[in-house]
């Protein structure tokens, strides 16, 4: 057998692996960029994606968004008056004016009578018939009032007053707040009176006015015994 001498050069036995050169700076940057993109992708994977989320989960997300939006819209609308609120505000500006009683006979209008001014109107009704406030206001008089007999005076917010005279008795007290339709007393024949009736007298700025046209501008036709529950207050 032939022996290989140590000085004999090595023969090529298979493919020689070429040493890999060191990585350049550019390669390192590219590698880092890929790694960073992967981390971002992994982080983004935690967020719901409309393309990958289960349909039921997506519906829940949409519903939550709609609910949140509805809540925001309701909160915003709460700060703005609605049309219905505007209509309610308009209704509160309308004032209530009513007939003082029902089933009476209109007698003795405002004007000269027996050589002197009759400063009101007389509504003839049986004694003891309840009568009510024509309009809301404050009771400034409730009791005996000279020739008016037992009387009630109600002062309204605009300063005008209505005197209800010749009562058999009164049902309110001075300083009391009353609304239209609240009972004030009972029809009677006290004071300078000739028969059972309710005397109605209107004063504006301390002066008596004919109650008929004054009340008509407020929706009450006292001669025809017609009233309007809600009526716009006209200028005096």
Short mmCIF file of C-alpha atoms in Angstrom, two decimals:
data_model
loop_
_atom_site.label_atom_id
_atom_site.label_comp_id
_atom_site.label_asym_id
_atom_site.label_seq_id
_atom_site.Cartn_x
_atom_site.Cartn_y
_atom_site.Cartn_z
CA UNK A 1 0.00 0.00 0.00
CA UNK A 2 1.23 3.40 -0.94
CA UNK A 3 1.63 5.69 1.98
CA UNK A 4 0.74 9.38 1.69
CA UNK A 5 3.69 11.50 2.40
CA UNK A 6 3.21 14.37 4.74
CA UNK A 7 4.69 16.68 2.18
CA UNK A 8 2.20 15.64 -0.44
CA UNK A 9 -0.29 18.40 -1.02
CA UNK A 10 -3.94 17.80 0.06
CA UNK A 11 -6.18 16.86 -2.74
CA UNK A 12 -9.58 18.52 -3.23
CA UNK A 13 -12.16 16.42 -1.54
CA UNK A 14 -15.63 17.94 -2.18
CA UNK A 15 -16.85 21.56 -2.51
CA UNK A 16 -15.05 24.18 -0.57
CA UNK A 17 -17.28 26.55 1.54
CA UNK A 18 -16.42 30.10 0.82
CA UNK A 19 -16.20 32.16 4.03
CA UNK A 20 -19.12 34.56 4.49
CA UNK A 21 -17.96 38.15 4.52
CA UNK A 22 -18.99 40.29 7.49
CA UNK A 23 -22.40 41.98 7.20
CA UNK A 24 -22.35 45.49 5.96
CA UNK A 25 -24.01 48.45 7.76
CA UNK A 26 -26.71 48.50 5.13
CA UNK A 27 -27.64 44.89 5.79
CA UNK A 28 -27.85 45.59 9.52
CA UNK A 29 -30.20 48.51 8.93
CA UNK A 30 -32.42 46.46 6.66
CA UNK A 31 -32.52 43.64 9.19
CA UNK A 32 -33.44 46.04 11.97
CA UNK A 33 -36.20 47.52 9.84
CA UNK A 34 -37.69 44.11 9.20
CA UNK A 35 -37.55 43.23 12.88
CA UNK A 36 -39.19 46.55 13.81
CA UNK A 37 -41.94 46.02 11.28
CA UNK A 38 -42.56 42.61 12.76
CA UNK A 39 -42.90 44.04 16.26
CA UNK A 40 -45.34 46.65 15.00
CA UNK A 41 -47.29 43.96 13.20
CA UNK A 42 -47.45 41.91 16.39
CA UNK A 43 -48.63 44.96 18.33
CA UNK A 44 -51.20 45.80 15.72
CA UNK A 45 -52.48 42.28 15.93
CA UNK A 46 -53.92 43.13 19.34
CA UNK A 47 -56.25 45.73 17.75
CA UNK A 48 -59.50 44.60 16.06
CA UNK A 49 -59.41 44.58 12.29
CA UNK A 50 -62.68 44.70 10.39
CA UNK A 51 -61.33 42.14 7.92
CA UNK A 52 -60.23 39.62 10.50
CA UNK A 53 -62.63 40.12 13.44
CA UNK A 54 -65.41 37.65 13.89
CA UNK A 55 -68.68 39.17 12.52
CA UNK A 56 -70.44 38.92 15.90
CA UNK A 57 -67.61 40.80 17.60
CA UNK A 58 -67.67 43.43 14.85
CA UNK A 59 -71.41 43.90 15.37
CA UNK A 60 -70.82 44.42 19.09
CA UNK A 61 -68.19 47.05 18.35
CA UNK A 62 -70.56 48.85 15.96
CA UNK A 63 -73.37 48.71 18.50
CA UNK A 64 -71.14 50.18 21.21
CA UNK A 65 -70.15 52.99 18.85
CA UNK A 66 -73.79 53.74 18.00
CA UNK A 67 -74.79 53.70 21.68
CA UNK A 68 -71.99 56.11 22.54
CA UNK A 69 -73.00 58.41 19.69
CA UNK A 70 -76.66 58.33 20.76
CA UNK A 71 -75.69 59.23 24.33
CA UNK A 72 -73.66 62.19 23.08
CA UNK A 73 -76.55 63.38 20.90
CA UNK A 74 -79.00 63.10 23.80
CA UNK A 75 -76.67 65.09 26.04
CA UNK A 76 -76.34 67.79 23.40
CA UNK A 77 -80.08 67.96 22.76
CA UNK A 78 -80.76 68.32 26.49
CA UNK A 79 -79.12 71.74 26.39
CA UNK A 80 -81.34 72.97 23.56
CA UNK A 81 -85.05 73.70 23.96
CA UNK A 82 -87.18 71.45 21.80
CA UNK A 83 -90.07 72.62 19.65
CA UNK A 84 -92.50 71.16 22.17
CA UNK A 85 -90.80 73.12 24.94
CA UNK A 86 -91.10 76.25 22.81
CA UNK A 87 -94.82 75.58 22.40
CA UNK A 88 -95.15 75.05 26.17
CA UNK A 89 -93.37 78.35 26.79
CA UNK A 90 -95.82 80.06 24.43
CA UNK A 91 -98.75 78.52 26.32
CA UNK A 92 -97.45 79.81 29.66
CA UNK A 93 -97.40 83.34 28.22
CA UNK A 94 -101.15 83.05 27.54
CA UNK A 95 -103.30 84.08 30.50
CA UNK A 96 -106.57 82.65 31.78
CA UNK A 97 -109.65 84.88 31.91
CA UNK A 98 -113.04 83.46 32.94
CA UNK A 99 -116.62 84.47 33.65
CA UNK A 100 -117.13 85.16 37.37
CA UNK A 101 -120.26 82.97 37.56
CA UNK A 102 -122.79 81.09 35.42
CA UNK A 103 -126.52 81.53 34.83
CA UNK A 104 -126.91 85.24 35.56
CA UNK A 105 -128.87 88.09 34.00
CA UNK A 106 -126.84 91.03 32.75
CA UNK A 107 -128.34 94.21 34.26
CA UNK A 108 -127.33 97.83 34.85
CA UNK A 109 -124.41 98.42 32.47
CA UNK A 110 -121.57 100.86 33.05
CA UNK A 111 -122.68 104.49 32.60
CA UNK A 112 -124.92 107.19 33.96
CA UNK A 113 -127.80 106.01 36.12
CA UNK A 114 -130.10 108.19 38.20
CA UNK A 115 -127.92 111.21 37.57
CA UNK A 116 -124.65 109.61 38.59
CA UNK A 117 -122.03 107.32 37.11
CA UNK A 118 -122.57 103.63 37.70
CA UNK A 119 -118.94 102.55 37.72
CA UNK A 120 -119.50 98.85 37.07
CA UNK A 121 -121.95 96.23 35.84
CA UNK A 122 -124.48 94.13 37.76
CA UNK A 123 -124.95 90.39 37.26
CA UNK A 124 -128.24 89.26 38.81
CA UNK A 125 -128.15 85.78 40.39
CA UNK A 126 -129.75 84.05 43.39
CA UNK A 127 -128.28 84.85 46.78
CA UNK A 128 -125.66 82.30 47.82
CA UNK A 129 -124.51 81.59 44.25
CA UNK A 130 -120.72 81.07 44.30
CA UNK A 131 -118.62 83.43 42.18
CA UNK A 132 -115.00 83.01 41.14
CA UNK A 133 -111.94 85.08 40.21
CA UNK A 134 -111.96 86.27 36.62
CA UNK A 135 -108.16 86.38 36.56
CA UNK A 136 -105.27 85.44 38.80
CA UNK A 137 -103.90 87.96 41.25
CA UNK A 138 -103.59 89.00 44.89
CA UNK A 139 -106.55 89.64 47.19
CA UNK A 140 -106.10 93.21 48.48
CA UNK A 141 -109.51 93.46 50.14
CA UNK A 142 -111.80 90.82 51.63
CA UNK A 143 -114.58 92.08 53.90
CA UNK A 144 -116.86 95.01 54.41
CA UNK A 145 -116.18 97.86 51.96
CA UNK A 146 -118.69 100.69 52.50
CA UNK A 147 -121.40 100.92 49.83
CA UNK A 148 -120.04 97.75 48.18
CA UNK A 149 -121.07 95.76 51.25
CA UNK A 150 -119.02 92.60 51.65
CA UNK A 151 -116.56 92.76 48.78
CA UNK A 152 -113.40 91.20 47.36
CA UNK A 153 -110.77 93.14 45.42
CA UNK A 154 -108.21 91.24 43.33
CA UNK A 155 -105.18 93.05 41.97
CA UNK A 156 -103.55 91.58 38.86
CA UNK A 157 -99.90 91.52 37.86
CA UNK A 158 -100.33 94.52 35.53
CA UNK A 159 -101.75 96.63 38.37
CA UNK A 160 -105.38 96.49 37.22
CA UNK A 161 -108.04 95.57 39.79
CA UNK A 162 -111.48 93.99 39.81
CA UNK A 163 -113.98 94.69 42.59
CA UNK A 164 -116.57 92.00 43.36
CA UNK A 165 -119.28 93.71 45.43
CA UNK A 166 -122.48 93.11 47.46
CA UNK A 167 -121.48 89.59 48.56
CA UNK A 168 -123.40 87.69 51.21
CA UNK A 169 -120.03 86.36 52.39
CA UNK A 170 -116.41 86.14 51.22
CA UNK A 171 -114.34 82.97 50.90
CA UNK A 172 -110.80 84.41 50.78
CA UNK A 173 -108.53 86.53 52.95
CA UNK A 174 -106.42 89.57 52.24
CA UNK A 175 -102.95 88.77 50.86
CA UNK A 176 -104.10 85.45 49.41
CA UNK A 177 -102.97 84.49 45.91
CA UNK A 178 -105.82 83.29 43.70
CA UNK A 179 -106.06 81.86 40.21
CA UNK A 180 -108.78 82.28 37.61
CA UNK A 181 -111.66 80.03 38.67
CA UNK A 182 -110.91 80.10 42.41
CA UNK A 183 -114.02 80.82 44.51
CA UNK A 184 -114.00 84.28 46.05
CA UNK A 185 -117.39 84.45 47.75
CA UNK A 186 -121.17 84.16 47.44
CA UNK A 187 -123.59 86.46 45.65
CA UNK A 188 -125.54 88.66 48.07
CA UNK A 189 -127.45 91.89 48.68
CA UNK A 190 -125.23 93.83 51.09
CA UNK A 191 -124.25 97.50 51.03
CA UNK A 192 -126.02 99.91 48.68
CA UNK A 193 -127.85 97.19 46.81
CA UNK A 194 -131.39 96.68 45.51
CA UNK A 195 -131.69 92.94 45.11
CA UNK A 196 -129.32 89.99 45.00
CA UNK A 197 -126.58 90.47 42.41
CA UNK A 198 -122.81 90.58 41.86
CA UNK A 199 -121.34 93.99 41.13
CA UNK A 200 -118.23 93.87 38.89
CA UNK A 201 -116.02 96.94 38.67
CA UNK A 202 -112.70 97.32 36.84
CA UNK A 203 -110.05 99.87 37.82
CA UNK A 204 -106.94 100.68 35.74
CA UNK A 205 -104.47 103.20 37.17
CA UNK A 206 -107.00 103.92 39.89
CA UNK A 207 -109.76 104.89 37.46
CA UNK A 208 -112.94 102.88 36.73
CA UNK A 209 -113.38 101.56 33.18
CA UNK A 210 -116.30 99.94 31.42
CA UNK A 211 -115.74 96.22 32.20
CA UNK A 212 -117.50 95.00 29.01
CA UNK A 213 -114.97 96.09 26.33
CA UNK A 214 -112.04 95.64 28.74
CA UNK A 215 -112.96 92.00 29.29
CA UNK A 216 -113.77 91.42 25.62
CA UNK A 217 -110.15 92.17 24.69
CA UNK A 218 -109.22 89.37 27.10
CA UNK A 219 -111.55 86.77 25.59
CA UNK A 220 -114.52 87.24 27.95
CA UNK A 221 -117.84 88.46 26.57
CA UNK A 222 -119.65 89.04 29.82
CA UNK A 223 -122.88 90.24 28.15
CA UNK A 224 -123.18 87.01 26.13
CA UNK A 225 -121.84 84.91 29.00
CA UNK A 226 -118.95 83.58 26.87
CA UNK A 227 -115.38 83.12 27.99
CA UNK A 228 -112.22 81.71 26.44
CA UNK A 229 -110.13 79.56 28.74
CA UNK A 230 -106.85 80.64 27.13
CA UNK A 231 -106.64 84.08 25.55
CA UNK A 232 -103.85 86.42 24.56
CA UNK A 233 -103.81 89.53 26.72
CA UNK A 234 -104.38 92.58 24.51
CA UNK A 235 -102.94 95.98 25.20
CA UNK A 236 -105.10 98.03 27.55
#
